[in-house]
Amino acid sequence: MLTRRIFLRGSAIAMAGMGEAPMWLARAAATEGNKRKTLVAIFMRGAADGLNIVVPFGDVRYRELRPNLGLQAPRKGDDNEGIGPFTGVIDLDGRFGLNAALRPLKALWDKKQLAIVEATGSPDPSRSHFDAQDYMESGTPGKTGNGWLNRALGDAGPDSSPLRAVALSNRIPRTLRGEHEAVALGNTQEFNISDQDRLAILKNMYSLTPDAPLRRVGKDAFDAMKMLQSMDKQSPKNPEEPAAIVPGAGGPGRNNRPTYAAGGQLGKNLQQLARLIKSDAGVEAAFAEVDGWDHHQNENGQLTGLLNQFSNAIAAFCEDLGDRMEDVVIVTMSEFGRTVEENGNGGTDHGHGSLMMVMGGPVQGGKIYGEWPGLEKEQLFEGRDLAVTTDFRTVLSELVGRHLGQNDLSTVFPGFKSDGPLGLLRS
């Protein structure tokens, strides 16, 4: 395993050959025992159907409104799993159950490291993907130009890392845009410039620019590049690593353990993130996204595959990190949910309320949070959608305040006042 001591020593040696090591690395080496808290946000783009992800089988209206699309309630004596039209439901508390494609996450629920917040969403009523995503990523109405996760970072300390905020994508999403520098990693294997002459020219161009912010961005990017290159040199090549962290043939690994390979692109991205966290690269905030949740037709067929990848990726990440998950919290979100009633094409249309999942070592899990509004006609938002009873910022405020330690939440979510924490994290 690549330990912090080996990584810092190797990085210092590698960077010494390229010139003076950056000051943040020297300070990090001097404070070897200092662990960082990490918040990982995963955005399910396209409006995920929370009602068929965590199924409210205890509400009789669920199957009435979804006679073909609705999943059947679990049956006793059947491994707590009912047989639905496409997939079963894994009972959680007698009222709600996981879509069976999320089975890899059941272990987190049993360990009380998975909490589910029902009927969450934003006040945005537009049902427009663009507007709703913009609201949720910025964390406030209007065009702020920056994102809540960037504001959540607060001021950088003297030993902050150039990989303090990372987007596991090829671009910086709205969530991470703002005053604090963030790096879009894409694939870490591609995050380098092998032509040293070209690299020297680029570094010189950035260092000589009169634009101070651009100069700082360039410096951080090159520091990050050096760091990732040094990690590549130090990374062990051990074919006997556990199945949970070795890509397989696209399905569960040995003993049905989750694998990154079964997690699709999200699995690849989370594998890169786990590598950075285990190497003590200084990651405090990370953002990943999964597309493809806009299911107007053939929803169950598409949802099963997506959820299988989604759950394998997250479960493999948690297993890979092991005890390091005590410092990591994952939160999932989607811009809005789907209509409660199925449409005529085996799918659902744009809705309102959905759900959020919170996972990690510090999580007070094994519990459904939030007020369930019910699915009767008079209980629905505009007579057709699941109502929102918990603003998404209530969930995020608790994670930002209690996990990342950001005390001034008014700067993170301006104009929003939470009714108080839900109790998602252990004291």
CSV table of N, CA, C and O in Angstrom, one decimal, residues 106-223:
chain,number,residue,atom,x,y,z
A,106,LYS,N,-26.7,-2.3,0.3
A,106,LYS,CA,-27.3,-2.8,1.5
A,106,LYS,C,-26.4,-3.0,2.6
A,106,LYS,O,-26.7,-2.8,3.8
A,107,ALA,N,-25.1,-3.4,2.3
A,107,ALA,CA,-24.1,-3.6,3.4
A,107,ALA,C,-23.9,-2.3,4.1
A,107,ALA,O,-23.6,-2.3,5.3
A,108,LEU,N,-23.9,-1.2,3.4
A,108,LEU,CA,-23.7,0.1,4.0
A,108,LEU,C,-24.8,0.4,5.0
A,108,LEU,O,-24.6,1.0,6.1
A,109,TRP,N,-26.0,0.1,4.5
A,109,TRP,CA,-27.2,0.3,5.4
A,109,TRP,C,-27.1,-0.5,6.6
A,109,TRP,O,-27.4,0.0,7.7
A,110,ASP,N,-26.7,-1.8,6.5
A,110,ASP,CA,-26.6,-2.7,7.6
A,110,ASP,C,-25.5,-2.2,8.6
A,110,ASP,O,-25.7,-2.4,9.8
A,111,LYS,N,-24.5,-1.6,8.1
A,111,LYS,CA,-23.4,-1.0,9.0
A,111,LYS,C,-23.8,0.4,9.5
A,111,LYS,O,-22.9,1.0,10.1
A,112,LYS,N,-25.0,0.8,9.1
A,112,LYS,CA,-25.4,2.2,9.5
A,112,LYS,C,-24.5,3.3,9.0
A,112,LYS,O,-24.2,4.3,9.6
A,113,GLN,N,-24.0,3.0,7.7
A,113,GLN,CA,-23.3,4.0,7.0
A,113,GLN,C,-24.0,4.6,5.8
A,113,GLN,O,-23.4,5.3,5.0
A,114,LEU,N,-25.3,4.3,5.7
A,114,LEU,CA,-26.1,4.8,4.6
A,114,LEU,C,-27.4,5.4,5.2
A,114,LEU,O,-28.1,4.7,5.9
A,115,ALA,N,-27.6,6.7,5.0
A,115,ALA,CA,-28.8,7.4,5.4
A,115,ALA,C,-29.6,7.8,4.1
A,115,ALA,O,-28.9,8.3,3.2
A,116,ILE,N,-30.9,7.7,4.1
A,116,ILE,CA,-31.7,8.2,3.0
A,116,ILE,C,-32.6,9.3,3.4
A,116,ILE,O,-33.3,9.1,4.5
A,117,VAL,N,-32.6,10.4,2.7
A,117,VAL,CA,-33.5,11.5,3.0
A,117,VAL,C,-34.5,11.6,2.0
A,117,VAL,O,-34.2,11.8,0.8
A,118,GLU,N,-35.8,11.3,2.4
A,118,GLU,CA,-36.9,11.3,1.4
A,118,GLU,C,-37.5,12.7,1.2
A,118,GLU,O,-37.4,13.6,2.0
A,119,ALA,N,-38.1,12.8,0.0
A,119,ALA,CA,-38.9,14.0,-0.3
A,119,ALA,C,-38.0,15.3,-0.3
A,119,ALA,O,-38.4,16.3,0.3
A,120,THR,N,-36.8,15.2,-0.9
A,120,THR,CA,-35.9,16.3,-0.9
A,120,THR,C,-36.0,17.0,-2.3
A,120,THR,O,-36.5,16.4,-3.3
A,121,GLY,N,-35.5,18.2,-2.4
A,121,GLY,CA,-35.4,18.9,-3.6
A,121,GLY,C,-35.2,20.4,-3.4
A,121,GLY,O,-35.0,20.8,-2.3
A,122,SER,N,-35.3,21.1,-4.4
A,122,SER,CA,-35.1,22.6,-4.4
A,122,SER,C,-36.5,23.3,-4.5
A,122,SER,O,-37.4,22.7,-5.0
A,123,PRO,N,-36.5,24.5,-4.2
A,123,PRO,CA,-37.8,25.3,-4.4
A,123,PRO,C,-38.1,25.6,-5.8
A,123,PRO,O,-39.2,26.0,-6.1
A,124,ASP,N,-37.1,25.3,-6.7
A,124,ASP,CA,-37.3,25.6,-8.1
A,124,ASP,C,-38.5,24.8,-8.7
A,124,ASP,O,-38.4,23.5,-8.6
A,125,PRO,N,-39.5,25.4,-9.2
A,125,PRO,CA,-40.7,24.6,-9.7
A,125,PRO,C,-40.7,24.4,-11.2
A,125,PRO,O,-41.7,23.9,-11.7
A,126,SER,N,-39.7,24.8,-11.9
A,126,SER,CA,-39.7,24.9,-13.3
A,126,SER,C,-39.8,23.6,-14.1
A,126,SER,O,-40.3,23.5,-15.2
A,127,ARG,N,-39.3,22.5,-13.5
A,127,ARG,CA,-39.1,21.2,-14.2
A,127,ARG,C,-38.2,21.4,-15.4
A,127,ARG,O,-38.3,20.5,-16.3
A,128,SER,N,-37.4,22.4,-15.5
A,128,SER,CA,-36.4,22.6,-16.5
A,128,SER,C,-35.1,22.0,-16.0
A,128,SER,O,-34.6,22.4,-14.9
A,129,HIS,N,-34.5,21.1,-16.7
A,129,HIS,CA,-33.2,20.5,-16.3
A,129,HIS,C,-32.2,21.6,-16.1
A,129,HIS,O,-31.5,21.6,-15.0
A,130,PHE,N,-32.0,22.5,-17.0
A,130,PHE,CA,-31.0,23.5,-16.9
A,130,PHE,C,-31.2,24.4,-15.7
A,130,PHE,O,-30.3,24.6,-14.9
A,131,ASP,N,-32.4,24.9,-15.5
A,131,ASP,CA,-32.7,25.8,-14.4
A,131,ASP,C,-32.5,25.1,-13.1
A,131,ASP,O,-32.0,25.7,-12.1
A,132,ALA,N,-33.1,23.9,-13.0
A,132,ALA,CA,-33.0,23.2,-11.7
A,132,ALA,C,-31.6,22.7,-11.3
A,132,ALA,O,-31.2,22.8,-10.2
A,133,GLN,N,-30.8,22.3,-12.3
A,133,GLN,CA,-29.4,22.0,-12.0
A,133,GLN,C,-28.6,23.2,-11.6
A,133,GLN,O,-27.8,23.1,-10.7
A,134,ASP,N,-28.9,24.3,-12.3
A,134,ASP,CA,-28.2,25.5,-11.9
A,134,ASP,C,-28.5,26.0,-10.5
A,134,ASP,O,-27.6,26.3,-9.8
A,135,TYR,N,-29.7,25.8,-10.1
A,135,TYR,CA,-30.1,26.2,-8.7
A,135,TYR,C,-29.4,25.3,-7.7
A,135,TYR,O,-28.9,25.7,-6.7
A,136,MET,N,-29.4,24.0,-8.0
A,136,MET,CA,-28.9,23.0,-7.1
A,136,MET,C,-27.4,23.1,-7.0
A,136,MET,O,-26.7,22.9,-6.0
A,137,GLU,N,-26.7,23.4,-8.1
A,137,GLU,CA,-25.2,23.5,-8.1
A,137,GLU,C,-24.8,24.8,-7.5
A,137,GLU,O,-23.7,24.8,-6.9
A,138,SER,N,-25.5,25.9,-7.8
A,138,SER,CA,-25.1,27.1,-7.2
A,138,SER,C,-25.5,27.2,-5.7
A,138,SER,O,-24.9,27.9,-4.9
A,139,GLY,N,-26.5,26.5,-5.3
A,139,GLY,CA,-27.0,26.5,-4.0
A,139,GLY,C,-27.8,27.7,-3.6
A,139,GLY,O,-28.1,27.9,-2.4
A,140,THR,N,-28.2,28.5,-4.6
A,140,THR,CA,-29.0,29.7,-4.3
A,140,THR,C,-29.7,30.1,-5.6
A,140,THR,O,-29.2,29.8,-6.7
A,141,PRO,N,-30.8,30.7,-5.5
A,141,PRO,CA,-31.5,31.2,-6.8
A,141,PRO,C,-30.7,32.3,-7.5
A,141,PRO,O,-30.0,33.0,-6.8
A,142,GLY,N,-30.9,32.4,-8.8
A,142,GLY,CA,-30.2,33.4,-9.5
A,142,GLY,C,-28.9,32.9,-10.0
A,142,GLY,O,-28.4,31.9,-9.7
A,143,LYS,N,-28.3,33.8,-10.9
A,143,LYS,CA,-27.0,33.4,-11.5
A,143,LYS,C,-25.9,33.9,-10.7
A,143,LYS,O,-25.4,35.0,-10.9
A,144,THR,N,-25.4,33.1,-9.8
A,144,THR,CA,-24.3,33.5,-8.9
A,144,THR,C,-22.9,33.4,-9.6
A,144,THR,O,-22.0,34.0,-9.2
A,145,GLY,N,-22.8,32.5,-10.5
A,145,GLY,CA,-21.5,32.3,-11.2
A,145,GLY,C,-20.6,31.3,-10.5
A,145,GLY,O,-19.6,30.9,-11.0
A,146,ASN,N,-20.9,31.0,-9.2
A,146,ASN,CA,-20.1,30.0,-8.5
A,146,ASN,C,-21.0,29.0,-7.8
A,146,ASN,O,-22.2,29.1,-7.9
A,147,GLY,N,-20.3,28.0,-7.2
A,147,GLY,CA,-21.0,26.9,-6.6
A,147,GLY,C,-20.9,26.7,-5.1
A,147,GLY,O,-19.9,27.2,-4.5
A,148,TRP,N,-21.9,26.0,-4.5
A,148,TRP,CA,-21.9,25.9,-3.1
A,148,TRP,C,-20.7,25.1,-2.6
A,148,TRP,O,-20.2,25.4,-1.5
A,149,LEU,N,-20.2,24.1,-3.3
A,149,LEU,CA,-19.1,23.3,-2.8
A,149,LEU,C,-17.8,24.1,-2.8
A,149,LEU,O,-16.9,23.9,-2.0
A,150,ASN,N,-17.6,25.0,-3.8
A,150,ASN,CA,-16.5,25.9,-3.8
A,150,ASN,C,-16.5,26.8,-2.6
A,150,ASN,O,-15.5,27.0,-1.8
A,151,ARG,N,-17.7,27.4,-2.3
A,151,ARG,CA,-17.8,28.3,-1.2
A,151,ARG,C,-17.7,27.6,0.2
A,151,ARG,O,-17.2,28.1,1.2
A,152,ALA,N,-18.0,26.3,0.2
A,152,ALA,CA,-17.9,25.5,1.4
A,152,ALA,C,-16.5,25.3,1.8
A,152,ALA,O,-16.2,25.0,3.0
A,153,LEU,N,-15.5,25.5,0.9
A,153,LEU,CA,-14.1,25.2,1.3
A,153,LEU,C,-13.6,26.2,2.2
A,153,LEU,O,-12.7,25.9,3.0
A,154,GLY,N,-14.1,27.4,2.2
A,154,GLY,CA,-13.5,28.5,3.1
A,154,GLY,C,-12.1,28.8,2.6
A,154,GLY,O,-11.6,28.4,1.5
A,155,ASP,N,-11.4,29.6,3.4
A,155,ASP,CA,-10.0,30.1,3.1
A,155,ASP,C,-9.0,28.9,3.1
A,155,ASP,O,-9.1,28.1,4.0
A,156,ALA,N,-8.1,28.9,2.2
A,156,ALA,CA,-7.1,27.9,2.1
A,156,ALA,C,-6.1,28.1,3.2
A,156,ALA,O,-5.7,29.2,3.5
A,157,GLY,N,-5.7,27.0,3.9
A,157,GLY,CA,-4.7,27.1,4.9
A,157,GLY,C,-3.3,27.1,4.3
A,157,GLY,O,-3.1,26.9,3.1
A,158,PRO,N,-2.3,27.3,5.1
A,158,PRO,CA,-0.9,27.4,4.6
A,158,PRO,C,-0.4,26.1,4.0
A,158,PRO,O,0.5,26.1,3.2
A,159,ASP,N,-1.0,24.9,4.3
A,159,ASP,CA,-0.6,23.7,3.8
A,159,ASP,C,-1.6,23.1,2.8
A,159,ASP,O,-1.6,21.9,2.6
A,160,SER,N,-2.4,23.9,2.2
A,160,SER,CA,-3.5,23.4,1.3
A,160,SER,C,-2.8,22.8,0.1
A,160,SER,O,-1.8,23.3,-0.4
A,161,SER,N,-3.5,21.9,-0.5
A,161,SER,CA,-3.0,21.1,-1.6
A,161,SER,C,-3.5,21.7,-2.9
A,161,SER,O,-4.7,22.2,-3.0
A,162,PRO,N,-2.8,21.6,-4.1
A,162,PRO,CA,-3.4,21.9,-5.3
A,162,PRO,C,-4.5,21.0,-5.8
A,162,PRO,O,-5.3,21.3,-6.7
A,163,LEU,N,-4.6,19.9,-5.1
A,163,LEU,CA,-5.7,18.9,-5.3
A,163,LEU,C,-6.8,19.0,-4.2
A,163,LEU,O,-7.5,18.1,-3.9
A,164,ARG,N,-6.9,20.2,-3.6
A,164,ARG,CA,-7.8,20.4,-2.5
A,164,ARG,C,-9.3,20.2,-3.0
A,164,ARG,O,-10.1,19.6,-2.3
A,165,ALA,N,-9.6,20.7,-4.2
A,165,ALA,CA,-10.9,20.5,-4.8
A,165,ALA,C,-10.8,19.9,-6.2
A,165,ALA,O,-10.1,20.5,-7.0
A,166,VAL,N,-11.4,18.8,-6.4
A,166,VAL,CA,-11.2,18.1,-7.7
A,166,VAL,C,-12.5,17.7,-8.3
A,166,VAL,O,-13.5,17.3,-7.6
A,167,ALA,N,-12.7,17.9,-9.6
A,167,ALA,CA,-13.8,17.5,-10.4
A,167,ALA,C,-13.4,16.2,-11.1
A,167,ALA,O,-12.4,16.2,-11.8
A,168,LEU,N,-14.1,15.1,-10.9
A,168,LEU,CA,-13.8,13.9,-11.6
A,168,LEU,C,-14.4,13.9,-13.0
A,168,LEU,O,-15.2,13.0,-13.3
A,169,SER,N,-14.0,14.9,-13.8
A,169,SER,CA,-14.6,15.1,-15.1
A,169,SER,C,-13.6,15.9,-15.9
A,169,SER,O,-12.5,16.2,-15.4
A,170,ASN,N,-14.0,16.2,-17.2
A,170,ASN,CA,-13.1,16.9,-18.0
A,170,ASN,C,-13.3,18.4,-18.0
A,170,ASN,O,-12.7,19.2,-18.7
A,171,ARG,N,-14.2,18.9,-17.1
A,171,ARG,CA,-14.5,20.3,-16.9
A,171,ARG,C,-14.8,20.6,-15.5
A,171,ARG,O,-15.2,19.7,-14.7
A,172,ILE,N,-14.7,21.8,-15.1
A,172,ILE,CA,-15.1,22.3,-13.8
A,172,ILE,C,-16.6,22.5,-13.8
A,172,ILE,O,-17.1,23.4,-14.5
A,173,PRO,N,-17.4,21.8,-13.0
A,173,PRO,CA,-18.8,22.0,-13.0
A,173,PRO,C,-19.1,23.3,-12.2
A,173,PRO,O,-18.3,23.8,-11.4
A,174,ARG,N,-20.4,23.8,-12.3
A,174,ARG,CA,-20.8,24.9,-11.6
A,174,ARG,C,-20.6,24.8,-10.1
A,174,ARG,O,-20.2,25.7,-9.4
A,175,THR,N,-20.8,23.6,-9.6
A,175,THR,CA,-20.7,23.3,-8.1
A,175,THR,C,-19.3,23.7,-7.6
A,175,THR,O,-19.2,24.1,-6.4
A,176,LEU,N,-18.2,23.5,-8.4
A,176,LEU,CA,-16.9,23.8,-7.9
A,176,LEU,C,-16.3,25.1,-8.4
A,176,LEU,O,-15.1,25.4,-8.2
A,177,ARG,N,-17.1,25.9,-9.2
A,177,ARG,CA,-16.5,27.2,-9.7
A,177,ARG,C,-16.6,28.2,-8.6
A,177,ARG,O,-17.5,28.2,-7.7
A,178,GLY,N,-15.6,29.1,-8.6
A,178,GLY,CA,-15.6,30.2,-7.6
A,178,GLY,C,-14.2,30.7,-7.2
A,178,GLY,O,-13.3,30.5,-8.0
A,179,GLU,N,-14.1,31.3,-6.1
A,179,GLU,CA,-12.9,31.9,-5.6
A,179,GLU,C,-11.8,30.9,-5.4
A,179,GLU,O,-10.6,31.2,-5.7
A,180,HIS,N,-12.1,29.7,-4.9
A,180,HIS,CA,-11.0,28.8,-4.6
A,180,HIS,C,-10.7,27.9,-5.8
A,180,HIS,O,-11.6,27.5,-6.5
A,181,GLU,N,-9.5,27.6,-6.0
A,181,GLU,CA,-9.0,26.9,-7.2
A,181,GLU,C,-9.5,25.4,-7.1
A,181,GLU,O,-9.5,24.8,-6.1
A,182,ALA,N,-9.9,24.9,-8.3
A,182,ALA,CA,-10.3,23.5,-8.4
A,182,ALA,C,-9.7,23.0,-9.7
A,182,ALA,O,-9.4,23.7,-10.6
A,183,VAL,N,-9.5,21.7,-9.7
A,183,VAL,CA,-8.8,21.0,-10.8
A,183,VAL,C,-9.8,20.0,-11.4
A,183,VAL,O,-10.3,19.2,-10.7
A,184,ALA,N,-10.0,20.0,-12.7
A,184,ALA,CA,-10.7,19.0,-13.4
A,184,ALA,C,-9.8,17.9,-13.8
A,184,ALA,O,-8.9,18.1,-14.7
A,185,LEU,N,-9.9,16.7,-13.2
A,185,LEU,CA,-8.9,15.7,-13.5
A,185,LEU,C,-9.1,14.9,-14.7
A,185,LEU,O,-8.1,14.5,-15.4
A,186,GLY,N,-10.4,14.7,-15.1
A,186,GLY,CA,-10.6,13.8,-16.2
A,186,GLY,C,-10.0,12.5,-15.8
A,186,GLY,O,-10.3,11.9,-14.8
A,187,ASN,N,-9.2,11.9,-16.7
A,187,ASN,CA,-8.5,10.7,-16.3
A,187,ASN,C,-7.1,11.1,-15.9
A,187,ASN,O,-6.4,11.7,-16.6
A,188,THR,N,-6.7,10.7,-14.7
A,188,THR,CA,-5.4,11.1,-14.1
A,188,THR,C,-4.3,10.6,-15.0
A,188,THR,O,-3.2,11.2,-15.0
A,189,GLN,N,-4.5,9.5,-15.8
A,189,GLN,CA,-3.4,9.1,-16.6
A,189,GLN,C,-3.1,10.1,-17.8
A,189,GLN,O,-2.1,10.1,-18.4
A,190,GLU,N,-4.2,10.9,-18.1
A,190,GLU,CA,-4.1,11.8,-19.2
A,190,GLU,C,-3.7,13.2,-18.6
A,190,GLU,O,-3.5,14.1,-19.4
A,191,PHE,N,-3.7,13.4,-17.3
A,191,PHE,CA,-3.5,14.7,-16.7
A,191,PHE,C,-2.0,14.9,-16.6
A,191,PHE,O,-1.4,15.0,-15.5
A,192,ASN,N,-1.3,15.0,-17.7
A,192,ASN,CA,0.1,15.3,-17.7
A,192,ASN,C,0.5,15.8,-19.1
A,192,ASN,O,-0.2,15.6,-20.1
A,193,ILE,N,1.7,16.4,-19.2
A,193,ILE,CA,2.2,16.8,-20.5
A,193,ILE,C,3.6,16.1,-20.6
A,193,ILE,O,4.5,16.5,-19.8
A,194,SER,N,3.8,15.1,-21.5
A,194,SER,CA,5.0,14.4,-21.5
A,194,SER,C,6.1,15.1,-22.2
A,194,SER,O,7.3,14.9,-22.0
A,195,ASP,N,5.8,16.1,-23.1
A,195,ASP,CA,6.8,16.9,-23.8
A,195,ASP,C,7.3,17.9,-22.9
A,195,ASP,O,6.7,19.0,-22.6
A,196,GLN,N,8.5,17.7,-22.4
A,196,GLN,CA,9.1,18.6,-21.4
A,196,GLN,C,9.4,20.0,-22.0
A,196,GLN,O,9.3,21.0,-21.2
A,197,ASP,N,9.7,20.1,-23.2
A,197,ASP,CA,9.9,21.5,-23.8
A,197,ASP,C,8.6,22.2,-23.9
A,197,ASP,O,8.6,23.4,-23.5
A,198,ARG,N,7.6,21.6,-24.3
A,198,ARG,CA,6.2,22.2,-24.3
A,198,ARG,C,5.8,22.6,-22.9
A,198,ARG,O,5.3,23.7,-22.7
A,199,LEU,N,6.1,21.7,-21.9
A,199,LEU,CA,5.7,22.0,-20.5
A,199,LEU,C,6.5,23.2,-20.0
A,199,LEU,O,5.9,24.1,-19.4
A,200,ALA,N,7.7,23.3,-20.4
A,200,ALA,CA,8.5,24.5,-19.9
A,200,ALA,C,8.0,25.8,-20.5
A,200,ALA,O,7.9,26.8,-19.8
A,201,ILE,N,7.6,25.8,-21.8
A,201,ILE,CA,7.1,27.0,-22.4
A,201,ILE,C,5.8,27.4,-21.7
A,201,ILE,O,5.6,28.6,-21.4
A,202,LEU,N,4.9,26.4,-21.5
A,202,LEU,CA,3.6,26.7,-20.8
A,202,LEU,C,3.8,27.3,-19.4
A,202,LEU,O,3.2,28.3,-19.0
A,203,LYS,N,4.7,26.7,-18.7
A,203,LYS,CA,5.0,27.1,-17.3
A,203,LYS,C,5.5,28.6,-17.3
A,203,LYS,O,5.1,29.4,-16.5
A,204,ASN,N,6.4,28.9,-18.3
A,204,ASN,CA,6.9,30.2,-18.4
A,204,ASN,C,5.9,31.2,-18.8
A,204,ASN,O,5.8,32.3,-18.2
A,205,MET,N,5.0,30.8,-19.7
A,205,MET,CA,3.9,31.7,-20.1
A,205,MET,C,3.0,32.1,-18.9
A,205,MET,O,2.6,33.2,-18.6
A,206,TYR,N,2.6,31.0,-18.1
A,206,TYR,CA,1.8,31.3,-16.9
A,206,TYR,C,2.5,32.1,-15.9
A,206,TYR,O,1.9,33.0,-15.2
A,207,SER,N,3.8,31.9,-15.7
A,207,SER,CA,4.5,32.6,-14.6
A,207,SER,C,4.7,34.0,-14.9
A,207,SER,O,4.9,34.9,-14.0
A,208,LEU,N,4.7,34.4,-16.2
A,208,LEU,CA,5.0,35.8,-16.6
A,208,LEU,C,3.8,36.6,-16.8
A,208,LEU,O,3.9,37.8,-17.0
A,209,THR,N,2.6,36.0,-16.8
A,209,THR,CA,1.4,36.7,-17.1
A,209,THR,C,1.1,37.8,-16.0
A,209,THR,O,1.3,37.5,-14.8
A,210,PRO,N,0.7,39.0,-16.3
A,210,PRO,CA,0.4,40.0,-15.3
A,210,PRO,C,-0.9,39.7,-14.6
A,210,PRO,O,-1.2,40.4,-13.6
A,211,ASP,N,-1.7,38.7,-15.1
A,211,ASP,CA,-3.0,38.4,-14.5
A,211,ASP,C,-2.7,37.5,-13.3
A,211,ASP,O,-2.4,36.3,-13.4
A,212,ALA,N,-2.8,38.0,-12.1
A,212,ALA,CA,-2.5,37.3,-10.9
A,212,ALA,C,-3.3,36.0,-10.7
A,212,ALA,O,-2.8,34.9,-10.4
A,213,PRO,N,-4.7,36.1,-10.8
A,213,PRO,CA,-5.5,34.9,-10.7
A,213,PRO,C,-5.1,33.8,-11.7
A,213,PRO,O,-5.0,32.6,-11.4
A,214,LEU,N,-4.8,34.2,-13.0
A,214,LEU,CA,-4.4,33.2,-14.0
A,214,LEU,C,-3.0,32.6,-13.6
A,214,LEU,O,-2.8,31.4,-13.8
A,215,ARG,N,-2.2,33.4,-13.1
A,215,ARG,CA,-0.8,33.0,-12.7
A,215,ARG,C,-1.0,31.9,-11.6
A,215,ARG,O,-0.3,30.9,-11.6
A,216,ARG,N,-1.9,32.2,-10.6
A,216,ARG,CA,-2.1,31.3,-9.5
A,216,ARG,C,-2.7,30.0,-10.0
A,216,ARG,O,-2.3,28.9,-9.6
A,217,VAL,N,-3.7,30.1,-10.9
A,217,VAL,CA,-4.3,28.9,-11.5
A,217,VAL,C,-3.3,28.0,-12.2
A,217,VAL,O,-3.2,26.8,-12.0
A,218,GLY,N,-2.4,28.6,-13.0
A,218,GLY,CA,-1.4,27.9,-13.7
A,218,GLY,C,-0.4,27.2,-12.7
A,218,GLY,O,-0.1,26.0,-12.9
A,219,LYS,N,0.0,27.9,-11.6
A,219,LYS,CA,0.9,27.3,-10.7
A,219,LYS,C,0.3,26.1,-10.0
A,219,LYS,O,0.9,25.0,-9.9
A,220,ASP,N,-1.0,26.2,-9.6
A,220,ASP,CA,-1.7,25.1,-9.0
A,220,ASP,C,-1.8,23.9,-9.9
A,220,ASP,O,-1.7,22.8,-9.5
A,221,ALA,N,-2.1,24.2,-11.2
A,221,ALA,CA,-2.3,23.1,-12.2
A,221,ALA,C,-1.0,22.4,-12.4
A,221,ALA,O,-1.0,21.1,-12.4
A,222,PHE,N,0.1,23.1,-12.5
A,222,PHE,CA,1.4,22.4,-12.6
A,222,PHE,C,1.8,21.7,-11.4
A,222,PHE,O,2.4,20.6,-11.5
A,223,ASP,N,1.5,22.2,-10.2
A,223,ASP,CA,1.8,21.5,-9.0
A,223,ASP,C,1.0,20.2,-8.9
A,223,ASP,O,1.5,19.1,-8.5
